[in-house]
mmCIF file with all atom_site columns, N, CA and C in Angstrom:
data_model
loop_
_atom_site.group_PDB
_atom_site.id
_atom_site.type_symbol
_atom_site.label_atom_id
_atom_site.label_alt_id
_atom_site.label_comp_id
_atom_site.label_asym_id
_atom_site.label_entity_id
_atom_site.label_seq_id
_atom_site.pdbx_PDB_ins_code
_atom_site.Cartn_x
_atom_site.Cartn_y
_atom_site.Cartn_z
_atom_site.occupancy
_atom_site.B_iso_or_equiv
_atom_site.pdbx_formal_charge
_atom_site.auth_seq_id
_atom_site.auth_comp_id
_atom_site.auth_asym_id
_atom_site.auth_atom_id
_atom_site.pdbx_PDB_model_num
ATOM 1   N N  . MET A 1 1  ? 0.872   -1.212 0.002   1.00 63.00 ? 1  MET A N  1
ATOM 2   C CA . MET A 1 1  ? -0.016  0.028  0.018   1.00 63.00 ? 1  MET A CA 1
ATOM 3   C C  . MET A 1 1  ? 0.844   1.301  0.000   1.00 63.00 ? 1  MET A C  1
ATOM 4   N N  . ALA A 1 2  ? 0.641   2.160  -0.970  1.00 73.00 ? 2  ALA A N  1
ATOM 5   C CA . ALA A 1 2  ? 1.419   3.362  -1.044  1.00 73.00 ? 2  ALA A CA 1
ATOM 6   C C  . ALA A 1 2  ? 0.847   4.525  -0.141  1.00 73.00 ? 2  ALA A C  1
ATOM 7   N N  . LEU A 1 3  ? 1.724   5.319  0.381   1.00 81.00 ? 3  LEU A N  1
ATOM 8   C CA . LEU A 1 3  ? 1.319   6.414  1.250   1.00 81.00 ? 3  LEU A CA 1
ATOM 9   C C  . LEU A 1 3  ? 1.000   7.607  0.267   1.00 81.00 ? 3  LEU A C  1
ATOM 10  N N  . ARG A 1 4  ? 0.035   8.358  0.541   1.00 80.00 ? 4  ARG A N  1
ATOM 11  C CA . ARG A 1 4  ? -0.327  9.526  -0.304  1.00 80.00 ? 4  ARG A CA 1
ATOM 12  C C  . ARG A 1 4  ? 0.109   10.833 0.411   1.00 80.00 ? 4  ARG A C  1
ATOM 13  N N  . LYS A 1 5  ? 0.614   11.797 -0.228  1.00 84.00 ? 5  LYS A N  1
ATOM 14  C CA . LYS A 1 5  ? 0.946   13.020 0.347   1.00 84.00 ? 5  LYS A CA 1
ATOM 15  C C  . LYS A 1 5  ? -0.308  13.977 0.145   1.00 84.00 ? 5  LYS A C  1
ATOM 16  N N  . THR A 1 6  ? -0.688  14.558 1.318   1.00 89.00 ? 6  THR A N  1
ATOM 17  C CA . THR A 1 6  ? -1.825  15.477 1.224   1.00 89.00 ? 6  THR A CA 1
ATOM 18  C C  . THR A 1 6  ? -1.436  16.772 0.772   1.00 89.00 ? 6  THR A C  1
ATOM 19  N N  . ILE A 1 7  ? -2.194  17.458 0.026   1.00 86.00 ? 7  ILE A N  1
ATOM 20  C CA . ILE A 1 7  ? -1.912  18.846 -0.452  1.00 86.00 ? 7  ILE A CA 1
ATOM 21  C C  . ILE A 1 7  ? -2.763  19.850 0.335   1.00 86.00 ? 7  ILE A C  1
ATOM 22  N N  . PRO A 1 8  ? -2.221  20.775 1.020   1.00 85.00 ? 8  PRO A N  1
ATOM 23  C CA . PRO A 1 8  ? -2.989  21.768 1.704   1.00 85.00 ? 8  PRO A CA 1
ATOM 24  C C  . PRO A 1 8  ? -3.925  22.514 0.781   1.00 85.00 ? 8  PRO A C  1
ATOM 25  N N  . THR A 1 9  ? -5.117  22.888 1.277   1.00 80.00 ? 9  THR A N  1
ATOM 26  C CA . THR A 1 9  ? -6.025  23.630 0.463   1.00 80.00 ? 9  THR A CA 1
ATOM 27  C C  . THR A 1 9  ? -5.465  24.965 0.122   1.00 80.00 ? 9  THR A C  1
ATOM 28  N N  . SER A 1 10 ? -4.670  25.532 0.984   1.00 83.00 ? 10 SER A N  1
ATOM 29  C CA . SER A 1 10 ? -4.106  26.897 0.667   1.00 83.00 ? 10 SER A CA 1
ATOM 30  C C  . SER A 1 10 ? -3.128  26.808 -0.510  1.00 83.00 ? 10 SER A C  1
ATOM 31  N N  . GLU A 1 11 ? -2.405  25.718 -0.559  1.00 87.00 ? 11 GLU A N  1
ATOM 32  C CA . GLU A 1 11 ? -1.429  25.510 -1.704  1.00 87.00 ? 11 GLU A CA 1
ATOM 33  C C  . GLU A 1 11 ? -2.258  25.350 -2.974  1.00 87.00 ? 11 GLU A C  1
ATOM 34  N N  . LEU A 1 12 ? -3.349  24.649 -3.008  1.00 83.00 ? 12 LEU A N  1
ATOM 35  C CA . LEU A 1 12 ? -4.187  24.489 -4.194  1.00 83.00 ? 12 LEU A CA 1
ATOM 36  C C  . LEU A 1 12 ? -4.812  25.841 -4.564  1.00 83.00 ? 12 LEU A C  1
ATOM 37  N N  . ARG A 1 13 ? -5.172  26.610 -3.596  1.00 80.00 ? 13 ARG A N  1
ATOM 38  C CA . ARG A 1 13 ? -5.747  27.969 -3.900  1.00 80.00 ? 13 ARG A CA 1
ATOM 39  C C  . ARG A 1 13 ? -4.713  28.918 -4.515  1.00 80.00 ? 13 ARG A C  1
ATOM 40  N N  . ASP A 1 14 ? -3.486  28.792 -4.067  1.00 85.00 ? 14 ASP A N  1
ATOM 41  C CA . ASP A 1 14 ? -2.485  29.648 -4.627  1.00 85.00 ? 14 ASP A CA 1
ATOM 42  C C  . ASP A 1 14 ? -2.154  29.333 -6.129  1.00 85.00 ? 14 ASP A C  1
ATOM 43  N N  . ARG A 1 15 ? -2.393  28.120 -6.543  1.00 86.00 ? 15 ARG A N  1
ATOM 44  C CA . ARG A 1 15 ? -2.089  27.715 -7.913  1.00 86.00 ? 15 ARG A CA 1
ATOM 45  C C  . ARG A 1 15 ? -3.214  28.241 -8.879  1.00 86.00 ? 15 ARG A C  1
ATOM 46  N N  . LEU A 1 16 ? -4.388  28.588 -8.388  1.00 81.00 ? 16 LEU A N  1
ATOM 47  C CA . LEU A 1 16 ? -5.493  28.905 -9.255  1.00 81.00 ? 16 LEU A CA 1
ATOM 48  C C  . LEU A 1 16 ? -5.234  30.490 -9.799  1.00 81.00 ? 16 LEU A C  1
ATOM 49  N N  . ALA A 1 17 ? -5.749  30.675 -10.943 1.00 85.00 ? 17 ALA A N  1
ATOM 50  C CA . ALA A 1 17 ? -5.741  31.940 -11.596 1.00 85.00 ? 17 ALA A CA 1
ATOM 51  C C  . ALA A 1 17 ? -6.801  32.855 -10.799 1.00 85.00 ? 17 ALA A C  1
ATOM 52  N N  . PRO A 1 18 ? -6.608  34.122 -10.724 1.00 80.00 ? 18 PRO A N  1
ATOM 53  C CA . PRO A 1 18 ? -7.516  34.972 -9.974  1.00 80.00 ? 18 PRO A CA 1
ATOM 54  C C  . PRO A 1 18 ? -8.941  34.826 -10.371 1.00 80.00 ? 18 PRO A C  1
ATOM 55  N N  . GLU A 1 19 ? -9.242  34.658 -11.670 1.00 81.00 ? 19 GLU A N  1
ATOM 56  C CA . GLU A 1 19 ? -10.610 34.483 -12.127 1.00 81.00 ? 19 GLU A CA 1
ATOM 57  C C  . GLU A 1 19 ? -11.257 33.273 -11.523 1.00 81.00 ? 19 GLU A C  1
ATOM 58  N N  . LYS A 1 20 ? -10.475 32.214 -11.447 1.00 81.00 ? 20 LYS A N  1
ATOM 59  C CA . LYS A 1 20 ? -10.973 30.908 -11.023 1.00 81.00 ? 20 LYS A CA 1
ATOM 60  C C  . LYS A 1 20 ? -11.104 30.936 -9.539  1.00 81.00 ? 20 LYS A C  1
ATOM 61  N N  . ARG A 1 21 ? -10.236 31.706 -8.810  1.00 78.00 ? 21 ARG A N  1
ATOM 62  C CA . ARG A 1 21 ? -10.214 31.794 -7.324  1.00 78.00 ? 21 ARG A CA 1
ATOM 63  C C  . ARG A 1 21 ? -11.561 32.511 -6.905  1.00 78.00 ? 21 ARG A C  1
ATOM 64  N N  . GLU A 1 22 ? -11.921 33.498 -7.741  1.00 76.00 ? 22 GLU A N  1
ATOM 65  C CA . GLU A 1 22 ? -13.164 34.251 -7.414  1.00 76.00 ? 22 GLU A CA 1
ATOM 66  C C  . GLU A 1 22 ? -14.373 33.380 -7.684  1.00 76.00 ? 22 GLU A C  1
ATOM 67  N N  . GLN A 1 23 ? -14.304 32.545 -8.632  1.00 77.00 ? 23 GLN A N  1
ATOM 68  C CA . GLN A 1 23 ? -15.439 31.650 -9.074  1.00 77.00 ? 23 GLN A CA 1
ATOM 69  C C  . GLN A 1 23 ? -15.724 30.640 -8.078  1.00 77.00 ? 23 GLN A C  1
ATOM 70  N N  . HIS A 1 24 ? -14.593 30.126 -7.345  1.00 75.00 ? 24 HIS A N  1
ATOM 71  C CA . HIS A 1 24 ? -14.822 29.012 -6.437  1.00 75.00 ? 24 HIS A CA 1
ATOM 72  C C  . HIS A 1 24 ? -14.708 29.529 -4.968  1.00 75.00 ? 24 HIS A C  1
ATOM 73  N N  . ALA A 1 25 ? -14.935 30.800 -4.664  1.00 78.00 ? 25 ALA A N  1
ATOM 74  C CA . ALA A 1 25 ? -14.865 31.345 -3.391  1.00 78.00 ? 25 ALA A CA 1
ATOM 75  C C  . ALA A 1 25 ? -16.026 30.959 -2.585  1.00 78.00 ? 25 ALA A C  1
ATOM 76  N N  . THR A 1 26 ? -15.789 30.659 -1.298  1.00 82.00 ? 26 THR A N  1
ATOM 77  C CA . THR A 1 26 ? -16.761 30.320 -0.293  1.00 82.00 ? 26 THR A CA 1
ATOM 78  C C  . THR A 1 26 ? -16.674 31.132 0.903   1.00 82.00 ? 26 THR A C  1
ATOM 79  N N  . ASP A 1 27 ? -17.756 31.256 1.694   1.00 82.00 ? 27 ASP A N  1
ATOM 80  C CA . ASP A 1 27 ? -17.763 31.891 2.967   1.00 82.00 ? 27 ASP A CA 1
ATOM 81  C C  . ASP A 1 27 ? -18.250 31.021 4.056   1.00 82.00 ? 27 ASP A C  1
ATOM 82  N N  . TYR A 1 28 ? -17.806 31.163 5.213   1.00 82.00 ? 28 TYR A N  1
ATOM 83  C CA . TYR A 1 28 ? -18.179 30.350 6.350   1.00 82.00 ? 28 TYR A CA 1
ATOM 84  C C  . TYR A 1 28 ? -19.375 30.928 7.085   1.00 82.00 ? 28 TYR A C  1
ATOM 85  N N  . HIS A 1 29 ? -20.416 30.118 7.226   1.00 82.00 ? 29 HIS A N  1
ATOM 86  C CA . HIS A 1 29 ? -21.661 30.518 7.909   1.00 82.00 ? 29 HIS A CA 1
ATOM 87  C C  . HIS A 1 29 ? -21.919 29.311 8.894   1.00 82.00 ? 29 HIS A C  1
ATOM 88  N N  . GLY A 1 30 ? -21.559 29.542 10.171  1.00 86.00 ? 30 GLY A N  1
ATOM 89  C CA . GLY A 1 30 ? -21.815 28.499 11.119  1.00 86.00 ? 30 GLY A CA 1
ATOM 90  C C  . GLY A 1 30 ? -23.316 28.187 11.341  1.00 86.00 ? 30 GLY A C  1
ATOM 91  N N  . SER A 1 31 ? -24.131 29.136 11.268  1.00 87.00 ? 31 SER A N  1
ATOM 92  C CA . SER A 1 31 ? -25.489 28.931 11.496  1.00 87.00 ? 31 SER A CA 1
ATOM 93  C C  . SER A 1 31 ? -26.234 28.191 10.295  1.00 87.00 ? 31 SER A C  1
ATOM 94  N N  . ARG A 1 32 ? -25.540 28.248 9.062   1.00 82.00 ? 32 ARG A N  1
ATOM 95  C CA . ARG A 1 32 ? -26.053 27.695 7.981   1.00 82.00 ? 32 ARG A CA 1
ATOM 96  C C  . ARG A 1 32 ? -25.427 26.242 7.684   1.00 82.00 ? 32 ARG A C  1
ATOM 97  N N  . GLY A 1 33 ? -24.498 25.892 8.505   1.00 84.00 ? 33 GLY A N  1
ATOM 98  C CA . GLY A 1 33 ? -23.879 24.601 8.342   1.00 84.00 ? 33 GLY A CA 1
ATOM 99  C C  . GLY A 1 33 ? -22.564 24.500 7.706   1.00 84.00 ? 33 GLY A C  1
ATOM 100 N N  . GLY A 1 34 ? -21.746 25.634 7.647   1.00 86.00 ? 34 GLY A N  1
ATOM 101 C CA . GLY A 1 34 ? -20.383 25.493 7.183   1.00 86.00 ? 34 GLY A CA 1
ATOM 102 C C  . GLY A 1 34 ? -20.075 26.403 6.048   1.00 86.00 ? 34 GLY A C  1
ATOM 103 N N  . TRP A 1 35 ? -19.212 25.931 5.131   1.00 83.00 ? 35 TRP A N  1
ATOM 104 C CA . TRP A 1 35 ? -18.681 26.694 3.975   1.00 83.00 ? 35 TRP A CA 1
ATOM 105 C C  . TRP A 1 35 ? -19.719 26.640 2.799   1.00 83.00 ? 35 TRP A C  1
ATOM 106 N N  . LEU A 1 36 ? -20.208 27.855 2.446   1.00 83.00 ? 36 LEU A N  1
ATOM 107 C CA . LEU A 1 36 ? -21.237 27.949 1.381   1.00 83.00 ? 36 LEU A CA 1
ATOM 108 C C  . LEU A 1 36 ? -20.780 28.959 0.359   1.00 83.00 ? 36 LEU A C  1
ATOM 109 N N  . ARG A 1 37 ? -21.221 28.822 -0.836  1.00 82.00 ? 37 ARG A N  1
ATOM 110 C CA . ARG A 1 37 ? -20.900 29.808 -1.886  1.00 82.00 ? 37 ARG A CA 1
ATOM 111 C C  . ARG A 1 37 ? -21.691 31.181 -1.610  1.00 82.00 ? 37 ARG A C  1
ATOM 112 N N  . PRO A 1 38 ? -21.084 32.246 -1.771  1.00 80.00 ? 38 PRO A N  1
ATOM 113 C CA . PRO A 1 38 ? -21.856 33.555 -1.565  1.00 80.00 ? 38 PRO A CA 1
ATOM 114 C C  . PRO A 1 38 ? -22.947 33.654 -2.637  1.00 80.00 ? 38 PRO A C  1
ATOM 115 N N  . LYS A 1 39 ? -24.053 34.358 -2.323  1.00 79.00 ? 39 LYS A N  1
ATOM 116 C CA . LYS A 1 39 ? -24.999 34.622 -3.298  1.00 79.00 ? 39 LYS A CA 1
ATOM 117 C C  . LYS A 1 39 ? -24.612 35.696 -4.356  1.00 79.00 ? 39 LYS A C  1
ATOM 118 N N  . ASP A 1 40 ? -25.060 35.596 -5.551  1.00 77.00 ? 40 ASP A N  1
ATOM 119 C CA . ASP A 1 40 ? -24.731 36.593 -6.543  1.00 77.00 ? 40 ASP A CA 1
ATOM 120 C C  . ASP A 1 40 ? -25.278 37.923 -6.173  1.00 77.00 ? 40 ASP A C  1
ATOM 121 N N  . LYS A 1 41 ? -24.438 38.905 -6.264  1.00 78.00 ? 41 LYS A N  1
ATOM 122 C CA . LYS A 1 41 ? -24.927 40.278 -5.942  1.00 78.00 ? 41 LYS A CA 1
ATOM 123 C C  . LYS A 1 41 ? -25.421 40.968 -7.161  1.00 78.00 ? 41 LYS A C  1
ATOM 124 N N  . PRO A 1 42 ? -26.518 41.767 -7.157  1.00 78.00 ? 42 PRO A N  1
ATOM 125 C CA . PRO A 1 42 ? -27.021 42.385 -8.348  1.00 78.00 ? 42 PRO A CA 1
ATOM 126 C C  . PRO A 1 42 ? -26.031 43.470 -8.771  1.00 78.00 ? 42 PRO A C  1
ATOM 127 N N  . VAL A 1 43 ? -26.023 43.590 -10.150 1.00 81.00 ? 43 VAL A N  1
ATOM 128 C CA . VAL A 1 43 ? -25.149 44.581 -10.716 1.00 81.00 ? 43 VAL A CA 1
ATOM 129 C C  . VAL A 1 43 ? -26.021 45.815 -11.043 1.00 81.00 ? 43 VAL A C  1
ATOM 130 N N  . PRO A 1 44 ? -25.598 47.014 -10.609 1.00 85.00 ? 44 PRO A N  1
ATOM 131 C CA . PRO A 1 44 ? -26.439 48.235 -10.793 1.00 85.00 ? 44 PRO A CA 1
ATOM 132 C C  . PRO A 1 44 ? -26.611 48.422 -12.317 1.00 85.00 ? 44 PRO A C  1
ATOM 133 N N  . GLY A 1 45 ? -27.811 48.811 -12.704 1.00 84.00 ? 45 GLY A N  1
ATOM 134 C CA . GLY A 1 45 ? -28.163 49.054 -14.036 1.00 84.00 ? 45 GLY A CA 1
ATOM 135 C C  . GLY A 1 45 ? -28.702 47.902 -14.851 1.00 84.00 ? 45 GLY A C  1
ATOM 136 N N  . THR A 1 46 ? -28.788 46.722 -14.281 1.00 75.00 ? 46 THR A N  1
ATOM 137 C CA . THR A 1 46 ? -29.298 45.601 -15.039 1.00 75.00 ? 46 THR A CA 1
ATOM 138 C C  . THR A 1 46 ? -30.696 45.283 -14.580 1.00 75.00 ? 46 THR A C  1
ATOM 139 N N  . PRO A 1 47 ? -31.629 44.973 -15.605 1.00 79.00 ? 47 PRO A N  1
ATOM 140 C CA . PRO A 1 47 ? -33.017 44.710 -15.087 1.00 79.00 ? 47 PRO A CA 1
ATOM 141 C C  . PRO A 1 47 ? -33.067 43.332 -14.388 1.00 79.00 ? 47 PRO A C  1
ATOM 142 N N  . LYS A 1 48 ? -34.110 43.292 -13.489 1.00 75.00 ? 48 LYS A N  1
ATOM 143 C CA . LYS A 1 48 ? -34.360 42.070 -12.740 1.00 75.00 ? 48 LYS A CA 1
ATOM 144 C C  . LYS A 1 48 ? -35.005 41.013 -13.638 1.00 75.00 ? 48 LYS A C  1
ATOM 145 N N  . LYS A 1 49 ? -34.694 39.814 -13.445 1.00 72.00 ? 49 LYS A N  1
ATOM 146 C CA . LYS A 1 49 ? -35.281 38.637 -14.165 1.00 72.00 ? 49 LYS A CA 1
ATOM 147 C C  . LYS A 1 49 ? -36.614 38.350 -13.553 1.00 72.00 ? 49 LYS A C  1
ATOM 148 N N  . SER A 1 50 ? -37.649 38.259 -14.327 1.00 64.00 ? 50 SER A N  1
ATOM 149 C CA . SER A 1 50 ? -38.981 37.952 -13.891 1.00 64.00 ? 50 SER A CA 1
ATOM 150 C C  . SER A 1 50 ? -39.375 36.533 -13.967 1.00 64.00 ? 50 SER A C  1
#
């Protein structure tokens, strides 16, 4: 059986391009159960989807 080297999450994050890093960002919410993706914020000047 071979031993596997674990890679820290911070090292994986440092390898990502800034665009991908923003796309995969998460925020910690203890009351909601842990790490969750942030909700999309509205962009000023765009109409609401109905």
